[in-house]
Coordinates of C-alpha atoms in Angstrom, one line a residue:
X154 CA -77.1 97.5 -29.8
X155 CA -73.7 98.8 -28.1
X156 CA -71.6 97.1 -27.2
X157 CA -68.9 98.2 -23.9
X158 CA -65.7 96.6 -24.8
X159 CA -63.6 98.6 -23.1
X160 CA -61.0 97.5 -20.5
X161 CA -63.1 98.1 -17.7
X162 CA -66.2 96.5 -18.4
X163 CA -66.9 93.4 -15.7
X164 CA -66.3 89.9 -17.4
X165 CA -69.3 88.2 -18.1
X166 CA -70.4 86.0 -14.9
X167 CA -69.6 82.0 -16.3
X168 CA -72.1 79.4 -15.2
X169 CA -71.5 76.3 -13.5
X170 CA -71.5 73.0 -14.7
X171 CA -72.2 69.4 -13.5
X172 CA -68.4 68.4 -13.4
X173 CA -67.5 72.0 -11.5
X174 CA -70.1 71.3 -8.9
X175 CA -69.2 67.6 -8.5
X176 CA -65.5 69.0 -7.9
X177 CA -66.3 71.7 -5.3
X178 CA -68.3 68.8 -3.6
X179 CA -65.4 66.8 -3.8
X180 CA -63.1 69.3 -2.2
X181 CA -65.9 69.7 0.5
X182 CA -65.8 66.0 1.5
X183 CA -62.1 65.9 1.4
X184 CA -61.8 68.6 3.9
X185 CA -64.7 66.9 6.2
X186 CA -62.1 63.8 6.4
X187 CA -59.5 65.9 7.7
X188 CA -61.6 67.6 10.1
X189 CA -61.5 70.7 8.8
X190 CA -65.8 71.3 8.9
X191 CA -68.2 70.6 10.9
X192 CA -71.3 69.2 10.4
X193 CA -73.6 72.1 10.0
X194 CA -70.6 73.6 7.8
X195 CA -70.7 71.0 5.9
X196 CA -74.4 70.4 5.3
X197 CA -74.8 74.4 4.0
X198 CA -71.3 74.3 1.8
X199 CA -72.9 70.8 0.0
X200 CA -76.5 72.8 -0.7
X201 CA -74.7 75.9 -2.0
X202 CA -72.4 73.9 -4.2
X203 CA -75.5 71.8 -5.1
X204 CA -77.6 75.3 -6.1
X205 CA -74.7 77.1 -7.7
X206 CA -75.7 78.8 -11.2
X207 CA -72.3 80.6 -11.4
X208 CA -68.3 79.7 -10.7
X209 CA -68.2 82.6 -8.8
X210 CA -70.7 81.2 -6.5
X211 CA -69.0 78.0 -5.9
X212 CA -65.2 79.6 -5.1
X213 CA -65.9 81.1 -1.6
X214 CA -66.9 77.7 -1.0
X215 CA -63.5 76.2 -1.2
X216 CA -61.4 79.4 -1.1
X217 CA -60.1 78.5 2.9
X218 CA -59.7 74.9 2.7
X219 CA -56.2 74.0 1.2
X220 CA -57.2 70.5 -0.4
X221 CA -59.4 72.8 -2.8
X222 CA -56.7 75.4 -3.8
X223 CA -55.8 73.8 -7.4
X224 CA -59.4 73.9 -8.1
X225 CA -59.8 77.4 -7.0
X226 CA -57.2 78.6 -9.3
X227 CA -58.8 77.0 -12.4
X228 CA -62.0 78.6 -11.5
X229 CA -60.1 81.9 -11.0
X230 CA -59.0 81.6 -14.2
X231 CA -62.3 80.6 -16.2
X232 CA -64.1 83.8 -14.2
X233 CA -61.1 86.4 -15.1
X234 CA -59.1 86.5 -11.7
X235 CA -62.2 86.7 -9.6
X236 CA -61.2 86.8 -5.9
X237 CA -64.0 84.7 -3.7
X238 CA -66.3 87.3 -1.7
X239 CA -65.8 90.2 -4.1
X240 CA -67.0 91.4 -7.6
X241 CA -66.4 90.4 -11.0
X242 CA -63.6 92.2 -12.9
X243 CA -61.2 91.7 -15.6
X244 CA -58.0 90.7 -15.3
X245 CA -54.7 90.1 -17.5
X246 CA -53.9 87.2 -16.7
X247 CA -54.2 84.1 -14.0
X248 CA -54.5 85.3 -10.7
X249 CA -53.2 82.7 -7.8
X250 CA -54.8 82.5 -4.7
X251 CA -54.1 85.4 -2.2
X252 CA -53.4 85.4 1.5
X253 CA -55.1 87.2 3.7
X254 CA -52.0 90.1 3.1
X255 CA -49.2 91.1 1.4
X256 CA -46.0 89.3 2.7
X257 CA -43.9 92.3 3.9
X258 CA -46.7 94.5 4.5
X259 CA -46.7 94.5 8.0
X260 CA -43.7 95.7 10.4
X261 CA -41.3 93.1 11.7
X262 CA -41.9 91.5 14.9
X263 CA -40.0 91.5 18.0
X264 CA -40.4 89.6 21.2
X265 CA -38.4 89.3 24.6
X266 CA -39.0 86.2 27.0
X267 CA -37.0 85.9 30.0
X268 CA -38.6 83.7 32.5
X269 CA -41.4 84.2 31.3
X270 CA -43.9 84.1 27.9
X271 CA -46.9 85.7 26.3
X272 CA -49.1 85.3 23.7
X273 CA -47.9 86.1 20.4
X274 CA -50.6 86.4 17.6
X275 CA -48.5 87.2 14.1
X276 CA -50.8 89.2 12.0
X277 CA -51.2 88.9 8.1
X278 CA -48.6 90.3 6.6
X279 CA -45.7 89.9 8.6
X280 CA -42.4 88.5 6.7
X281 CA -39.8 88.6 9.8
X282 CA -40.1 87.7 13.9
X283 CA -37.9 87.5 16.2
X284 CA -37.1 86.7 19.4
X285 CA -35.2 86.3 22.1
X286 CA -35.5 84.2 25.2
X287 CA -33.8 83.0 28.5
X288 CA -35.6 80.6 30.3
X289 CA -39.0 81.5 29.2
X290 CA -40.9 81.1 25.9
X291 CA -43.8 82.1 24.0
X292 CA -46.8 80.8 22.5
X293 CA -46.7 82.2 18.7
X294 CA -49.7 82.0 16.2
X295 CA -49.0 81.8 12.6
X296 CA -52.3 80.8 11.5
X297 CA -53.4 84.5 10.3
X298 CA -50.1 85.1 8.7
X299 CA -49.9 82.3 6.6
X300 CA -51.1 81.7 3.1
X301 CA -50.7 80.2 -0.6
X302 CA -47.0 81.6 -1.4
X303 CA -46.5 83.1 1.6
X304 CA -42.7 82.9 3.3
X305 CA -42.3 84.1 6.9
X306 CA -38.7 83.8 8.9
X307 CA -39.2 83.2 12.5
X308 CA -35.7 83.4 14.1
X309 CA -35.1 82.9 18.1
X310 CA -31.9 83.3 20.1
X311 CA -33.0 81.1 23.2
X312 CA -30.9 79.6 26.4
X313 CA -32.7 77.3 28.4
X314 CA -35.8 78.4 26.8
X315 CA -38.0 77.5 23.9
X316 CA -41.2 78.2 22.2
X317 CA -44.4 76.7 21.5
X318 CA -45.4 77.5 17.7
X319 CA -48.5 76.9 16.2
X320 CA -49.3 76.8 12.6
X321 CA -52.4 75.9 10.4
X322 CA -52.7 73.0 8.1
X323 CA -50.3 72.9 4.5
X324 CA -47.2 75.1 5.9
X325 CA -44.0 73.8 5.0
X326 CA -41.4 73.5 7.5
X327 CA -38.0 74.5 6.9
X328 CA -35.7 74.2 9.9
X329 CA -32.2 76.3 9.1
X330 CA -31.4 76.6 13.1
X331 CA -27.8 76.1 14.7
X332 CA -28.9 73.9 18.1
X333 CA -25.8 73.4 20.9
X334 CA -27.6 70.6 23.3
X335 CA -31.0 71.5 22.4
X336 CA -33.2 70.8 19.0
X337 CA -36.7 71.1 17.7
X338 CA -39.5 69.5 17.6
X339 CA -41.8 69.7 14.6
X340 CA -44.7 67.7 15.7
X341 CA -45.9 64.9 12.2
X342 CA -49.5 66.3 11.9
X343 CA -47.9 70.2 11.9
X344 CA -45.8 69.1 8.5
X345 CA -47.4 70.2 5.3
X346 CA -47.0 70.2 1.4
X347 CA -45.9 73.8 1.1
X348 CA -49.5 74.9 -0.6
X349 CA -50.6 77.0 2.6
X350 CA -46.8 78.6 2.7
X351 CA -43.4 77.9 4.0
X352 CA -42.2 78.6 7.5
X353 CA -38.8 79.4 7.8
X354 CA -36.7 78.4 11.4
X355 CA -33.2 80.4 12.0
X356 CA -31.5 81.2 15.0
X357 CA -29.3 79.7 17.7
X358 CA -30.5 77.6 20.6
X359 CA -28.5 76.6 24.3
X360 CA -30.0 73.7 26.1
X361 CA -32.8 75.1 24.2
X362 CA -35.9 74.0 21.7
X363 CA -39.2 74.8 19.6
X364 CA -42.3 72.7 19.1
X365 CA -44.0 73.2 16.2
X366 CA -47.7 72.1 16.2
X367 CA -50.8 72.1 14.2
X368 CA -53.1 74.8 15.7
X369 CA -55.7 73.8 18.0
X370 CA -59.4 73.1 16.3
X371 CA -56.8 71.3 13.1
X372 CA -55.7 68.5 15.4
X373 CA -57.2 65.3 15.4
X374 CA -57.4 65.3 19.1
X375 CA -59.7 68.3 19.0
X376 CA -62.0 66.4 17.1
X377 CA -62.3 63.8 20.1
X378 CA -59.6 61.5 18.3
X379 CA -56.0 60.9 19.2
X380 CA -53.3 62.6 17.3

C-alpha cells in the first residue's frame, strides 16, 4: 500500500483519552464558577466533552474560556497546531492560541469627545486608539480586540473628561498615564493575569479620569450577585 508522506498530507486525527476528557471537563466547571456559562451552555459543552472520540473535538470546547488556555495549547500541540473550528493540517511546530486577528492588522483608531461621547466598539486587530476629550467621554469596547498575546495602546488627552472602558476577563492592565488632579480607576474584577492580553494606558489627563471595568455579562453583578 502507499503511503502519502509528503508535507501536505493532514496529520492523523489523535483520539481522546480519559485524562483529556476529565481535563476539558475540568476547565468547563472552572469557567461555570466564574460565571462565564450558562446553564444550558454548560449542560451541552459537558455531553460533548463526555462523547469526544478525538482532541480535536474537545478544543473548541475550551478554545474561548481563558481558565482552559494552557490546556488548549497542549492539545494543539498533540493534534499538529490544529486551530478549534477548522481542519486538520500539519504544522512545524507548537502553535499558541490565536486572537480573533492579527495585532496591527487593523488601522489605528481615532476618537474626539467634547461634551459629549459615543460608542466605541475596537475591532480585532487594532494595536493603537486614541483619543481626545474635553468634558465628554466615551464608552470603549475592548472585548473583540483582545486576545492571548495580544498588546493594544489606548492613549487619551482628556480635560475634565474621562472614559468608561470595558474589557473582557484575563487582560492585564498596565497604567503608564501622566494624571494632573485626576487619576484612574481600574475597577478589582477588571484586573487580569495577562493570558487574555495586555492593555496598555498612556496619555495625559486635567481634572480628568478612566474607569476600567469588566465587560457587562463577565461581572458578578450580571449574574444577579454583587460585584
Amino acid at each position: 500500500m502507499v503511503t502519502d508522506d509528503s508535507p501536505h498530507s493532514p496529520a492523523p486525527r489523535i483520539r481522546a483519552s480519559d485524562k483529556d476528557r476529565d481535563a476539558v471537563l475540568g476547565v468547563i466547571t472552572d469557567a461555570v464558577s466564574n460565571g462565564r456559562l450558562d446553564p444550558d451552555e454548560t449542560a451541552e459543552r459537558q455531553d460533548e466533552a463526555i462523547s469526544a472520540k478525538y482532541l480535536d473535538e474537545l478544543m473548541p470546547l475550551i478554545h474561548d474560556l481563558p481558565e482552559g488556555h494552557d490546556l488548549y495549547r497542549s492539545l494543539q500541540r498533540q493534534t499538529g497546531g490544529t486551530t478549534a473550528g477548522t481542519s486538520l493540517a500539519r504544522s512545524d511546530g507548537p502553535t499558541s492560541l490565536a486572537p480573533m486577528a492579527e495585532p496591527g492588522t487593523a488601522e489605528p483608531m481615532n476618537s474626539v469627545a467634547i461634551m459629549s461621547g459615543r460608542e466605541l466598539d475596537v475591532p480585532a486587530g487594532t494595536a493603537e486608539v486614541t483619543t481626545y476629550s474635553l468634558m465628554g467621554g466615551d464608552n470603549i469596547d475592548l472585548c473583540d480586540v483582545m486576545g492571548p498575546g495580544v498588546a493594544v495602546s489606548l492613549t487619551s488627552y482628556s480635560m475634565m473628561a474621562g472614559h468608561d472602558i470595558y474589557v473582557p476577563p484575563g487582560v492585564r492592565i498596565r497604567d503608564d498615564t501622566i494624571n494632573i488632579m485626576a487619576g484612574n480607576e481600574i475597577r478589582g474584577s477588571a484586573k487580569g493575569d495577562g493570558s487574555n492580553g495586555t492593555l496598555i494606558l498612556k496619555g495625559v489627563s486635567f481634572m480628568a479620569g478612566h474607569d476600567v471595568h469588566l465587560a457587562k455579562g463577565y461581572r458578578a453583578k450580571d449574574q444577579g450577585q454583587l460585584e
